[in-house]
PDB file of C-alpha atoms in Angstrom:
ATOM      1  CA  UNK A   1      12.323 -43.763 229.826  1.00  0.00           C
ATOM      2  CA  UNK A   2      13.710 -45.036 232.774  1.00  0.00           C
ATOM      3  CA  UNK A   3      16.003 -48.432 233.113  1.00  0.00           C
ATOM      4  CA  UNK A   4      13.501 -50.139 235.603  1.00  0.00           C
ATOM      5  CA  UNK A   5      10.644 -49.410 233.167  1.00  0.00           C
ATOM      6  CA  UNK A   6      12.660 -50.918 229.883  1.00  0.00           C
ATOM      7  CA  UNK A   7      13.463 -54.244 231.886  1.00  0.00           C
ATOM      8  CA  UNK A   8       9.823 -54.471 232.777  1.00  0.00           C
ATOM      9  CA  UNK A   9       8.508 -54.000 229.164  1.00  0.00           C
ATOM     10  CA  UNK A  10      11.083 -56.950 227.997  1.00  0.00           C
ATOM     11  CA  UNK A  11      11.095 -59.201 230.956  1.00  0.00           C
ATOM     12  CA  UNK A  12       6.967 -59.472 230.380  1.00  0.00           C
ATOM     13  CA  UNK A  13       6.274 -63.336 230.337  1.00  0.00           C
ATOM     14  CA  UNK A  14       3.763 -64.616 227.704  1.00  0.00           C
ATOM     15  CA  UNK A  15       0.300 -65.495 229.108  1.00  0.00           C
ATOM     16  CA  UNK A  16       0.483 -68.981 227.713  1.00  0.00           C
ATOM     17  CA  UNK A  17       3.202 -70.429 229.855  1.00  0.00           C
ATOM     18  CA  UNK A  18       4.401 -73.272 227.577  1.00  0.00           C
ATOM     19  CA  UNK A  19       4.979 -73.020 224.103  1.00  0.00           C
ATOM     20  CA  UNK A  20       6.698 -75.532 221.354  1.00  0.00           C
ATOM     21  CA  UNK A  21       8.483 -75.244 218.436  1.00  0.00           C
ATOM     22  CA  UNK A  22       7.007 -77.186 215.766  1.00  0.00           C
ATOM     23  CA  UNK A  23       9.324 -75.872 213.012  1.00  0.00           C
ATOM     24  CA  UNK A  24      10.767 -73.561 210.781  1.00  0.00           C
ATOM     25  CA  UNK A  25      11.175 -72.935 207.034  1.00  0.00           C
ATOM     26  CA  UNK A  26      13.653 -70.749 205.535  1.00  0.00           C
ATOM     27  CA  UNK A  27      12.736 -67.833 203.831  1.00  0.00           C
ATOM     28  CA  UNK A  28      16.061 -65.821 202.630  1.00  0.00           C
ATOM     29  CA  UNK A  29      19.494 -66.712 203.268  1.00  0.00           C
ATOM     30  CA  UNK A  30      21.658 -64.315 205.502  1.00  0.00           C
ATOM     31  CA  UNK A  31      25.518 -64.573 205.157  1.00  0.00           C
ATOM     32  CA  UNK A  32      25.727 -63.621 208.665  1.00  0.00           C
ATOM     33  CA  UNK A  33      23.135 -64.444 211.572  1.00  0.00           C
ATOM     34  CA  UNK A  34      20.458 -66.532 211.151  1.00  0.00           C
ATOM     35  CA  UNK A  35      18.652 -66.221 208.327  1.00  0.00           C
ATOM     36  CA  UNK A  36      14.705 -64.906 207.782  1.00  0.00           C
ATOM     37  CA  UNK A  37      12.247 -68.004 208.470  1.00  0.00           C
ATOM     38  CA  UNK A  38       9.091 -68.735 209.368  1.00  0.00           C
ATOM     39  CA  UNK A  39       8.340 -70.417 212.811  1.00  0.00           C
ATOM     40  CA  UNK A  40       5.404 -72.517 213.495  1.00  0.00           C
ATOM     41  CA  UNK A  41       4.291 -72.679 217.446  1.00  0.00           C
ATOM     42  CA  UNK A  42       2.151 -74.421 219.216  1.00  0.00           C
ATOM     43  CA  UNK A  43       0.302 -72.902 222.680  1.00  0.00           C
ATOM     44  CA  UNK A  44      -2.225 -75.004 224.969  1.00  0.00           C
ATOM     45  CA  UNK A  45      -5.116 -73.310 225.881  1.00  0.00           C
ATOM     46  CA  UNK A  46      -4.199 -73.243 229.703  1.00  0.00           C
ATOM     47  CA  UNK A  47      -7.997 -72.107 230.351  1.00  0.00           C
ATOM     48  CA  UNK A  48      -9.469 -74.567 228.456  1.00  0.00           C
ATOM     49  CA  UNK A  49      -8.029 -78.331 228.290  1.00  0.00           C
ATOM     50  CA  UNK A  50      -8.086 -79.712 225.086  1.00  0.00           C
ATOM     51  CA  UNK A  51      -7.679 -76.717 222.510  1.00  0.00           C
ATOM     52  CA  UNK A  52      -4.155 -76.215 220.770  1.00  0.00           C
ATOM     53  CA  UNK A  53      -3.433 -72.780 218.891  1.00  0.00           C
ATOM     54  CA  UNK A  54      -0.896 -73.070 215.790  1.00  0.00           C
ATOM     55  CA  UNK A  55       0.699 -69.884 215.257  1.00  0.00           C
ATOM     56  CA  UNK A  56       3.016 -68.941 212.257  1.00  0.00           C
ATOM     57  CA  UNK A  57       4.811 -65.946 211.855  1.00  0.00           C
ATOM     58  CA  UNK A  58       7.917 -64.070 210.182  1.00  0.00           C
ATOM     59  CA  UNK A  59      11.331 -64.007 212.038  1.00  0.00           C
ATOM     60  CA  UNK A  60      13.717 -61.878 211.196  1.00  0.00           C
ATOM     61  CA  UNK A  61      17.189 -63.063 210.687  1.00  0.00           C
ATOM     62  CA  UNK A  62      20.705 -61.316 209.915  1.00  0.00           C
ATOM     63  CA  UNK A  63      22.867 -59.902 212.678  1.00  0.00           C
ATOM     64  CA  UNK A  64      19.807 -57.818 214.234  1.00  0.00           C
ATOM     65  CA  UNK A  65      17.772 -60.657 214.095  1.00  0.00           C
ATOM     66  CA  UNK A  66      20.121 -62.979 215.956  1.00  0.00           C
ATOM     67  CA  UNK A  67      20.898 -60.753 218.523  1.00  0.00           C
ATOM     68  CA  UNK A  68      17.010 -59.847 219.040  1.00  0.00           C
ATOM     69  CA  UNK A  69      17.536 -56.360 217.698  1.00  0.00           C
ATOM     70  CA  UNK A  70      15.126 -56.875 214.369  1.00  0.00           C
ATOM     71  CA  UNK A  71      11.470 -55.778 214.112  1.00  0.00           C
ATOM     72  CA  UNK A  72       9.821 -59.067 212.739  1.00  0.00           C
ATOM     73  CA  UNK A  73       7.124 -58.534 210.366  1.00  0.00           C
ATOM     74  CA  UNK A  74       3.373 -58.032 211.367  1.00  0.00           C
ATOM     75  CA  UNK A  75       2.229 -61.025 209.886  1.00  0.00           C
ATOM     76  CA  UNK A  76       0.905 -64.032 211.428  1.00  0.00           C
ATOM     77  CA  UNK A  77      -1.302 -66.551 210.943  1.00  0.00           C
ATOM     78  CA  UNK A  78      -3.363 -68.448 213.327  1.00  0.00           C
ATOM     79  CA  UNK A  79      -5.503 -72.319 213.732  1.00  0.00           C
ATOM     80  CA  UNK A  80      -6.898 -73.622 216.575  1.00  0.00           C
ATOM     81  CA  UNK A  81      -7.997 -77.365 216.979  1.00  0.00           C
ATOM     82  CA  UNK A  82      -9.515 -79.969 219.190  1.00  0.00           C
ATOM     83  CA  UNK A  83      -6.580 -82.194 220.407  1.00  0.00           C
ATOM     84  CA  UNK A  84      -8.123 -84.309 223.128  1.00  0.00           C
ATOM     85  CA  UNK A  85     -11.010 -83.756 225.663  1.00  0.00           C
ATOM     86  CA  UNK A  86     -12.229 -80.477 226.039  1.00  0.00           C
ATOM     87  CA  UNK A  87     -12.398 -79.293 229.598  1.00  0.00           C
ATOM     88  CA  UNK A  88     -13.459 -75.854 230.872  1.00  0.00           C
ATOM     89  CA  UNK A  89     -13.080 -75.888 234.499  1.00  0.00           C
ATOM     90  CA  UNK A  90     -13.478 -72.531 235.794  1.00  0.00           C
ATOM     91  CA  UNK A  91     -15.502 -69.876 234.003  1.00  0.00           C
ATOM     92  CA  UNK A  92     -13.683 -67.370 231.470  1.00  0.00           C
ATOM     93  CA  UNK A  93     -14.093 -63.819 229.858  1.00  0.00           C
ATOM     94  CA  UNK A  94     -16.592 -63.305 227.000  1.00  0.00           C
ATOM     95  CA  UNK A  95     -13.004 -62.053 225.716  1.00  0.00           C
ATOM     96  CA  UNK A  96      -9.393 -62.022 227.041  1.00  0.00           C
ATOM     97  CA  UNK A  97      -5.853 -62.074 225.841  1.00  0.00           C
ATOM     98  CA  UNK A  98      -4.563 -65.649 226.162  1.00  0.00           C
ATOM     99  CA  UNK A  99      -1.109 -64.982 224.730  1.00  0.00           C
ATOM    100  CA  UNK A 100       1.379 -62.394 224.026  1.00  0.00           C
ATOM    101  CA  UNK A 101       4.877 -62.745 222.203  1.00  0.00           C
ATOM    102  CA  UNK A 102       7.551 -59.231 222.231  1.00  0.00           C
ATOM    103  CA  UNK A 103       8.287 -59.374 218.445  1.00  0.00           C
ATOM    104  CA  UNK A 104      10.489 -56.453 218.077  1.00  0.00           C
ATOM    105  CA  UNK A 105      12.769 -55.095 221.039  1.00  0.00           C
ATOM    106  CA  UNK A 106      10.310 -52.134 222.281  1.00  0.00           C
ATOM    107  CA  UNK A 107       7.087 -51.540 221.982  1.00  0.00           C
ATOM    108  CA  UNK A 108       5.497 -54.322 219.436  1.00  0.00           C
ATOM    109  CA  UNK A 109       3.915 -57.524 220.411  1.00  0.00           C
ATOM    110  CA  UNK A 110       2.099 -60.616 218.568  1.00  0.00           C
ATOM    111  CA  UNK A 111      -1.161 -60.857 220.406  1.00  0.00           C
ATOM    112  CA  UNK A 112      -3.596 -63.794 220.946  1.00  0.00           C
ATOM    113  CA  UNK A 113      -7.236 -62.994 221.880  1.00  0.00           C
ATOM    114  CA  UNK A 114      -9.732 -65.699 222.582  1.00  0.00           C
ATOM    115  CA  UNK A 115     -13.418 -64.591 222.237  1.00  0.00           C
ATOM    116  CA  UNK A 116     -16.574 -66.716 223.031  1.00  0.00           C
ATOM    117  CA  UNK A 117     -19.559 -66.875 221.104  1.00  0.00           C
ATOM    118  CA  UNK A 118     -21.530 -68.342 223.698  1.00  0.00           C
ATOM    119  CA  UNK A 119     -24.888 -68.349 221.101  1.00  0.00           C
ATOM    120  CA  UNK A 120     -22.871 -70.998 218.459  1.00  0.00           C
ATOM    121  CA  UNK A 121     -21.050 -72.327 220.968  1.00  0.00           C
ATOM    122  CA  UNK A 122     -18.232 -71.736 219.653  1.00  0.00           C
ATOM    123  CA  UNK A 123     -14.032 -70.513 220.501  1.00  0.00           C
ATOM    124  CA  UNK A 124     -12.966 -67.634 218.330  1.00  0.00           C
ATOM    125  CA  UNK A 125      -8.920 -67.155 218.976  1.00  0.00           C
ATOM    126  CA  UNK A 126      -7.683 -63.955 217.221  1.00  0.00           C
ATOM    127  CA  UNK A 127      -4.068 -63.135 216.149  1.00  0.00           C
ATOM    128  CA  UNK A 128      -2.427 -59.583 215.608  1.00  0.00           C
ATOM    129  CA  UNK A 129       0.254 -57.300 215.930  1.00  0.00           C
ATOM    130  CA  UNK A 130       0.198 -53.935 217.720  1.00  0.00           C
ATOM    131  CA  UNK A 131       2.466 -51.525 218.551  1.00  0.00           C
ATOM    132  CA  UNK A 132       2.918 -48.584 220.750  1.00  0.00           C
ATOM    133  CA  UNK A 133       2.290 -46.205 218.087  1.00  0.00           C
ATOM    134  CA  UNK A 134       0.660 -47.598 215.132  1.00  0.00           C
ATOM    135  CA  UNK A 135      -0.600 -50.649 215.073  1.00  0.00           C
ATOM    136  CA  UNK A 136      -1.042 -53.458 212.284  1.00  0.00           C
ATOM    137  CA  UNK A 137      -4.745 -54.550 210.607  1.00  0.00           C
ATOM    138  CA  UNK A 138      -3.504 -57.754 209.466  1.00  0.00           C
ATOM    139  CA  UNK A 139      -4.940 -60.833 211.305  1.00  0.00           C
ATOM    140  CA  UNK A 140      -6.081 -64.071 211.212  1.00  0.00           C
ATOM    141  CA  UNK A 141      -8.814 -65.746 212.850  1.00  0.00           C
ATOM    142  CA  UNK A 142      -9.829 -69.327 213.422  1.00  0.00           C
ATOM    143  CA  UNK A 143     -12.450 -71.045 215.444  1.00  0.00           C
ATOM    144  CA  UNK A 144     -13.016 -74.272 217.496  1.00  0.00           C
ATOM    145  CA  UNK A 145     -16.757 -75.502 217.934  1.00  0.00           C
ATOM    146  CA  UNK A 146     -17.553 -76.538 221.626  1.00  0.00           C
ATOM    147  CA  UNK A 147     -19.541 -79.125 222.308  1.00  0.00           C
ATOM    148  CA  UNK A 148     -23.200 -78.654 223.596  1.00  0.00           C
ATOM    149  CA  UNK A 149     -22.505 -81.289 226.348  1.00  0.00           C
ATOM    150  CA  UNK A 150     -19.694 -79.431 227.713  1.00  0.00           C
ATOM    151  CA  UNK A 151     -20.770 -76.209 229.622  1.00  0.00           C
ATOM    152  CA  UNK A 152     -19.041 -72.538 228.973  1.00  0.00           C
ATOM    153  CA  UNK A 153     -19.290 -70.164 232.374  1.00  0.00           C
ATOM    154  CA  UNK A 154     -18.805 -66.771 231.158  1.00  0.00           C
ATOM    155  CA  UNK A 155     -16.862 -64.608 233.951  1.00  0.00           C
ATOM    156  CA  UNK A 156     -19.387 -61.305 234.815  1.00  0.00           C
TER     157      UNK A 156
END
């Protein structure tokens, strides 16, 4: 694998621009590094005004962990809510990936997939893990109910 190619797999930017740090718990003490926690997130919809996503996952701590060398663990959890007015101003995909988080140095990502069910009207945001190889099957789903006065254009 070339150099070039490495720095482009870890310099990719999550979709979701802005994220913040709600908080973390502790989960196991490490003498040295950080220790293992869990970090709660928030993201902003940035296609749709109005919708937060709360996403909690495993970090890795110790040494490797600190220095970003750890493989966190492929488990997250995901809920989406109604903050404030919902806007949709331009039309989006029946499904696209809204967010996506490195979560080990090569190769495995925490992925964020929002799906409309345009018959309930209805915001279905998906969490998982993959990986180059072998993905995970753990997920978590959650779902925010739109509004029938407030139009969804699907994308073609």
């Amino acid at each position: 694998m070339t150099g070039a190619l490495v720095c482009a797999l870890l310099a990719t930017p999550s979709v979701w621009a802005k994220n913040d740090t709600i908080g973390t718990v502790d989960t196991a003490f490490k003498l040295l590094g950080r220790d293992h926690d869990i970090i709660v997130e928030a993201y902003d919809d940035p296609a749709v005004q109005g919708v937060t996503c709360y996403v909690s996952r495993a970090r890795t701590g110790g040494i490797k962990g600190s220095l970003g060398l750890a493989e966190d663990r492929a488990e997250a959890s995901i809920s989406c809510h109604q903050v404030g007015p919902i806007q949709i101003t331009q039309a989006i995909p029946r499904q696209e990936q809204v967010f996506s988080e490195r979560i080990s140095l090569l190769f495995k990502r925490l992925r964020v997939v929002r799906m409309v069910d345009i018959e309930r009207h209805t915001l279905v945001y998906l969490t998982y893990s993959d990986k180059l190889i072998d993905g995970s099957p753990q997920n978590s789903v959650t779902a925010v109910p739109i509004g029938r006065e407030t139009p969804i254009q699907l994308k073609d």
